[in-house]
Structures are given as C-alpha cells and as structure tokens.
C-alpha cells in the first residue's frame, strides 16, 4: 500500500532521528513513534552531511526491517538529498523551507525520475511540506493542493517564530497553526505540528500544553525532537474514555430513533443532528483504530 494521508492520519507522533548517529538509530524502533524522520537537515552538522546522505538508505532499510515507517527530512534545495533518500524503504520526504508550489514540483520531478530508475511504483514517495516561513503560511492552501504526492502540511514552529522574530507560543502561532489545519483539510491532507516550542525537553508540561492546544485546533499529530516527547503526544491524542463512551451512547440513541422512524433525536439533553452523530462515528472509529494499532503507532 502506498503511504499517504490515510496512513499519516493515525501516525500521531513523528520522531526526528539524526543520521548517522548510531546510538540513536539503534533504539529508534523502540521509541513508540508512529513514524521516524531520518534527519539530514538541522540535526546533522555541516561537516557530517555527506556521510549522513551516504548512510540514509542503509539506515532506512534497517529500520523498516524492524517495522518502522521511515521518512527523511532533506536539506532545502538539495537534489543530492532527494536522490540519496529515494528507496523502497523510505515512505516519504519532509521538505523544509518551501515557500510555494514550485519547490514542491521541483522535488516531485526528481522523485519521479529516481523512482522510475529504481523500478518503484509511481508516486511511491509521499511529501510532507514544512510550513515554516511567513510566505509558506500565506501559501498553505496552494502548497496542500499543488501535487498528489503532498500528504501533509507540518507547522515548523521554531523556524517560523524565528522568521517572525517572536517566541514560539500558542498566542503567537495560533493563526499560523489554524491556517495550516484549514489549508490541509480543505485539500484532503493531514495537518501536523504544535503551536509552541519543541525545545523545552526538561519542561514536558509545557510541551504537553502545546500538544493539547494542537489537538483542540484540529492537528492530527505532532513532530518530536526527543523520545520523551513521543509518549506525551500519544497520550494527548488518545481519545478520552468518557468522550468515547458518550459517542457510543449518541450512536445507539440515533440508531434507535431511526428504527422508530423519528426525525428529531434527544439524548441526555442534547438534540442530535447529523454533524453531532458523524463526529461520534469518527471518534468511535478513531478509538477502534488506535486500539487495533501496534503499540506506539
């Protein structure tokens, strides 16, 4: 099955792991993340980038053999990174510093040639577009809809805050985060990210607040830069048992009303219209899917 938005919808946590840091790679499959992002960009020192590029296919094969979904973050504008990353074991590329559709199409063209040379299926490699500049925020709708390979928009909170000369907080990044959610969903793509900082490793409560805010505004998951953040994301994106129980009650009440031929449905003081019922269906389906998924997915 080709990797895309349907699979990303339930990844929840995507953990950055620098290449070729062996001590991180060896334990990456134990971290419980829905996907691992092998990092060739910010997590790799300039003098180590060539070595990382040369190692990425072997590392991807190693992780995929352990059941991991593997993505690769390339350096902006690096054709060499794209060519090095294309592999049967790499499900997608994370594109940084993309301001508009032209950058996406450029990478997609390189991918098409590389995939053909390797005998891979058409559009084997998905694209996750980082929205981390003011221009990208303004172009979010165009980025989400510009190519079939685009599976997700990812809010790059740290780089965006830097570009805006602000601290990465919920208040300062709310507009950008909500814009990413609307643009992604309008195009049938997955919105990811948190309106806050990823850097506060020793303040997990602040990260948890940012993740909770992300879920409230419609994000489907978040990227993590430290293994300790994976569990935070998983907990925040796990449906509340009370909400799931209420959803089951709504569906049961609606089904009984339909069987009785009733148009208006009252349930525990709430008038049930179709949007409420559909939200209940989605929540129940989400809960079932997460329960059926492997641990950590």
Coordinates of C-alpha atoms in Angstrom, one line a residue:
X1 CA 0.0 0.0 0.0
X2 CA 1.3 3.4 -0.9
X3 CA 2.0 5.7 2.0
X4 CA -0.1 8.8 2.1
X5 CA -2.6 10.9 4.1
X6 CA -4.6 7.9 5.1
X7 CA -1.6 6.4 6.9
X8 CA -0.4 9.7 8.3
X9 CA -3.8 10.4 9.9
X10 CA -3.0 7.9 12.6
X11 CA 0.7 8.2 13.0
X12 CA 0.2 10.8 15.7
X13 CA 3.9 11.2 16.6
X14 CA 6.8 11.6 14.2
X15 CA 10.2 11.4 15.8
X16 CA 13.3 13.1 14.3
X17 CA 16.4 11.0 14.5
X18 CA 19.7 12.4 13.1
X19 CA 21.7 10.3 10.6
X20 CA 24.2 8.7 11.0
X21 CA 24.1 8.8 14.8
X22 CA 24.3 5.0 15.6
X23 CA 23.3 5.3 19.2
X24 CA 20.0 7.0 18.3
X25 CA 19.3 4.7 15.3
X26 CA 19.8 1.5 17.2
X27 CA 16.9 2.4 19.6
X28 CA 14.7 4.3 17.2
X29 CA 12.3 1.4 16.7
X30 CA 11.8 1.2 20.5
X31 CA 10.6 4.7 20.9
X32 CA 6.9 4.1 20.1
X33 CA 6.6 6.8 17.4
X34 CA 4.2 6.4 14.6
X35 CA 7.0 7.2 12.2
X36 CA 10.7 8.0 12.3
X37 CA 12.0 11.0 10.4
X38 CA 15.6 10.4 9.5
X39 CA 17.1 13.9 9.6
X40 CA 19.6 15.2 7.1
X41 CA 19.0 18.9 7.9
X42 CA 19.1 20.6 11.3
X43 CA 20.1 17.5 13.3
X44 CA 23.3 17.0 11.3
X45 CA 26.4 19.1 11.5
X46 CA 27.5 20.6 8.2
X47 CA 30.7 18.6 8.1
X48 CA 28.7 15.4 8.6
X49 CA 26.0 15.9 6.0
X50 CA 27.8 14.0 3.2
X51 CA 28.3 11.0 5.5
X52 CA 24.6 11.2 6.6
X53 CA 23.5 11.3 3.0
X54 CA 25.5 8.2 2.2
X55 CA 24.1 6.3 5.1
X56 CA 20.5 7.1 4.8
X57 CA 19.4 4.2 2.6
X58 CA 21.1 1.6 4.8
X59 CA 19.6 3.1 7.9
X60 CA 16.1 3.2 6.3
X61 CA 16.4 -0.4 5.4
X62 CA 17.5 -1.3 8.9
X63 CA 14.5 0.5 10.5
X64 CA 12.0 -0.7 8.0
X65 CA 13.1 -4.3 8.7
X66 CA 12.1 -3.6 12.3
X67 CA 8.6 -2.5 11.3
X68 CA 9.2 1.3 11.3
X69 CA 7.6 3.7 8.9
X70 CA 10.6 5.8 7.7
X71 CA 10.5 9.4 6.4
X72 CA 13.6 11.6 5.5
X73 CA 13.9 15.3 6.1
X74 CA 16.2 16.7 3.4
X75 CA 18.1 19.9 3.2
X76 CA 16.3 22.7 1.4
X77 CA 17.1 22.7 -2.3
X78 CA 19.4 19.6 -2.1
X79 CA 18.9 17.4 -5.2
X80 CA 21.6 15.1 -3.8
X81 CA 19.5 14.5 -0.6
X82 CA 16.4 13.6 -2.7
X83 CA 18.4 11.2 -4.9
X84 CA 20.0 9.6 -1.8
X85 CA 16.8 9.2 0.0
X86 CA 14.7 7.5 -2.6
X87 CA 14.3 3.9 -1.7
X88 CA 11.7 1.1 -1.3
X89 CA 12.2 1.6 2.5
X90 CA 11.5 5.4 2.5
X91 CA 7.8 6.2 2.6
X92 CA 8.2 10.0 2.2
X93 CA 10.3 13.1 2.3
X94 CA 9.9 16.1 4.7
X95 CA 10.5 19.3 2.8
X96 CA 11.9 22.3 4.7
X97 CA 11.8 26.0 3.7
X98 CA 9.3 25.5 0.9
X99 CA 7.6 28.8 0.1
X100 CA 5.3 27.8 -2.7
X101 CA 4.2 25.1 -5.2
X102 CA 7.3 25.5 -7.4
X103 CA 9.5 24.0 -4.8
X104 CA 7.2 21.0 -4.4
X105 CA 7.0 20.4 -8.1
X106 CA 10.8 20.6 -8.4
X107 CA 11.3 17.8 -5.8
X108 CA 8.4 15.8 -7.3
X109 CA 10.1 15.8 -10.7
X110 CA 13.3 14.5 -9.2
X111 CA 11.4 11.8 -7.3
X112 CA 9.6 10.7 -10.4
X113 CA 12.9 10.2 -12.3
X114 CA 14.6 8.4 -9.4
X115 CA 11.6 6.1 -8.7
X116 CA 11.5 5.1 -12.4
X117 CA 15.2 4.3 -12.4
X118 CA 14.8 2.1 -9.3
X119 CA 11.7 0.4 -10.6
X120 CA 9.5 1.8 -7.8
X121 CA 5.7 2.4 -8.3
X122 CA 4.6 5.8 -9.5
X123 CA 4.4 8.3 -6.6
X124 CA 5.9 5.8 -4.2
X125 CA 7.4 8.6 -2.1
X126 CA 5.0 11.0 -0.3
X127 CA 5.8 14.6 0.6
X128 CA 5.3 16.3 3.9
X129 CA 5.7 20.0 3.5
X130 CA 7.1 22.1 6.4
X131 CA 5.3 25.4 6.7
X132 CA 8.0 27.4 8.5
X133 CA 8.1 30.8 6.8
X134 CA 5.6 33.7 6.6
X135 CA 5.3 33.1 2.8
X136 CA 4.6 29.4 3.3
X137 CA 1.8 30.3 5.8
X138 CA 0.2 32.6 3.2
X139 CA 0.7 29.9 0.5
X140 CA -0.5 27.0 2.7
X141 CA -3.6 26.3 0.7
X142 CA -1.6 26.2 -2.6
X143 CA 1.0 24.0 -1.0
X144 CA -1.5 21.5 0.2
X145 CA -3.3 21.2 -3.1
X146 CA -0.4 21.6 -5.6
X147 CA 0.6 17.9 -6.0
X148 CA -0.9 14.4 -5.4
X149 CA 2.3 13.5 -3.5
X150 CA 1.7 16.0 -0.8
X151 CA 0.2 14.1 2.1
X152 CA 0.6 16.6 4.9
X153 CA 1.4 20.2 6.0
X154 CA 3.6 20.4 9.0
X155 CA 3.8 23.6 11.1
X156 CA 7.5 24.4 11.6
X157 CA 7.0 26.4 14.8
X158 CA 10.6 27.1 15.7
X159 CA 11.7 28.3 12.3
X160 CA 8.5 30.3 11.8
X161 CA 8.9 32.0 15.1
X162 CA 12.5 32.9 14.2
X163 CA 11.4 34.3 10.9
X164 CA 8.8 36.4 12.7
X165 CA 11.1 37.5 15.5
X166 CA 8.7 36.2 18.1
X167 CA 8.7 33.5 20.8
X168 CA 7.0 30.2 19.7
X169 CA 3.9 30.2 21.9
X170 CA 0.2 29.4 21.4
X171 CA -0.7 33.0 21.2
X172 CA 1.9 34.0 18.7
X173 CA 1.5 30.9 16.5
X174 CA -2.3 30.3 16.7
X175 CA -3.1 32.0 13.4
X176 CA -0.4 30.0 11.5
X177 CA -1.4 26.7 13.2
X178 CA -5.1 27.2 12.4
X179 CA -4.3 28.3 8.9
X180 CA -2.3 25.1 8.4
X181 CA -5.2 23.0 9.7
X182 CA -7.7 24.7 7.4
X183 CA -5.5 24.5 4.3
X184 CA -4.6 20.9 4.8
X185 CA -8.1 19.7 5.5
X186 CA -9.5 21.7 2.6
X187 CA -7.2 19.7 0.3
X188 CA -7.8 16.3 2.0
X189 CA -4.3 16.4 3.5
X190 CA -3.1 15.9 7.1
X191 CA -2.2 18.8 9.4
X192 CA 0.7 18.2 11.8
X193 CA 2.6 20.3 14.4
X194 CA 2.2 22.2 17.6
X195 CA 1.7 26.0 18.2
X196 CA 4.6 26.1 20.6
X197 CA 8.2 25.2 21.2
X198 CA 9.7 21.7 20.8
X199 CA 12.9 22.7 22.5
X200 CA 11.8 22.5 26.2
X201 CA 12.8 18.9 26.8
X202 CA 13.1 19.5 30.5
X203 CA 9.7 21.1 30.7
X204 CA 7.3 18.3 29.5
X205 CA 4.3 20.1 30.9
X206 CA 4.8 23.0 28.5
X207 CA 5.1 20.7 25.6
X208 CA 2.0 18.8 26.7
X209 CA 0.1 22.1 26.8
X210 CA 1.2 22.9 23.2
X211 CA 0.2 19.4 22.0
X212 CA -3.2 19.7 23.8
X213 CA -3.7 23.0 22.0
X214 CA -2.7 21.5 18.7
X215 CA -5.4 18.8 19.1
X216 CA -8.0 21.3 20.0
X217 CA -7.5 23.3 16.8
X218 CA -7.5 20.2 14.6
X219 CA -4.0 19.0 14.2
X220 CA -3.8 15.2 13.7
X221 CA -0.4 14.8 15.4
X222 CA 3.0 16.3 16.1
X223 CA 6.6 16.0 15.4
X224 CA 9.0 15.3 18.2
X225 CA 12.7 16.0 18.6
X226 CA 13.2 13.9 21.7
X227 CA 12.0 10.4 22.6
X228 CA 10.4 11.6 25.8
X229 CA 8.0 13.7 23.7
X230 CA 6.6 10.7 21.9
X231 CA 4.6 9.5 24.9
X232 CA 3.2 13.0 25.5
X233 CA 1.9 13.2 22.0
X234 CA 0.4 9.7 22.2
X235 CA -1.4 10.5 25.4
X236 CA -2.7 13.8 24.2
X237 CA -4.0 12.3 21.0
X238 CA -5.7 9.3 22.6
X239 CA -9.4 9.8 22.8
X240 CA -10.8 10.3 26.3
X241 CA -12.7 7.2 27.5
X242 CA -15.5 9.4 28.7
X243 CA -15.9 11.0 25.3
X244 CA -15.8 7.6 23.6
X245 CA -18.5 6.3 25.9
X246 CA -20.6 9.4 25.1
X247 CA -20.1 8.8 21.4
X248 CA -21.3 5.2 21.7
X249 CA -24.4 6.5 23.5
X250 CA -25.1 9.0 20.8
X251 CA -24.8 6.4 18.1
X252 CA -27.1 4.0 20.0
X253 CA -29.7 6.7 20.6
X254 CA -29.6 7.8 17.0
X255 CA -30.0 4.2 15.7
X256 CA -33.0 3.6 17.9
X257 CA -34.6 6.8 16.7
X258 CA -34.1 5.8 13.1
X259 CA -35.6 2.4 13.7
X260 CA -38.6 4.1 15.2
X261 CA -38.9 6.5 12.3
X262 CA -38.3 9.5 14.4
X263 CA -36.7 12.6 12.9
X264 CA -35.8 14.6 16.0
X265 CA -33.5 12.8 18.4
X266 CA -32.9 13.9 22.0
X267 CA -30.2 12.2 24.0
X268 CA -29.2 13.3 27.6
X269 CA -30.5 16.8 27.0
X270 CA -28.8 17.2 23.6
X271 CA -30.6 17.5 20.3
X272 CA -28.7 15.1 17.9
X273 CA -28.3 16.4 14.4
X274 CA -26.2 14.8 11.7
X275 CA -22.9 16.6 12.3
X276 CA -23.0 15.5 16.0
X277 CA -23.7 12.0 15.0
X278 CA -21.0 12.0 12.4
X279 CA -18.4 13.3 14.9
X280 CA -19.4 10.5 17.2
X281 CA -18.9 8.0 14.4
X282 CA -15.4 9.5 13.7
X283 CA -14.4 9.3 17.4
X284 CA -15.5 5.7 17.8
X285 CA -13.7 4.8 14.6
X286 CA -10.6 6.6 15.8
X287 CA -10.7 4.8 19.1
X288 CA -11.1 1.4 17.5
X289 CA -8.2 2.1 15.0
X290 CA -5.9 3.2 17.8
X291 CA -6.8 0.1 19.9
X292 CA -6.1 -2.2 16.9
X293 CA -2.8 -0.5 16.0
X294 CA 0.6 -1.9 17.2
X295 CA 1.8 -0.4 20.5
X296 CA 3.2 3.0 19.9
X297 CA 1.7 3.5 16.5

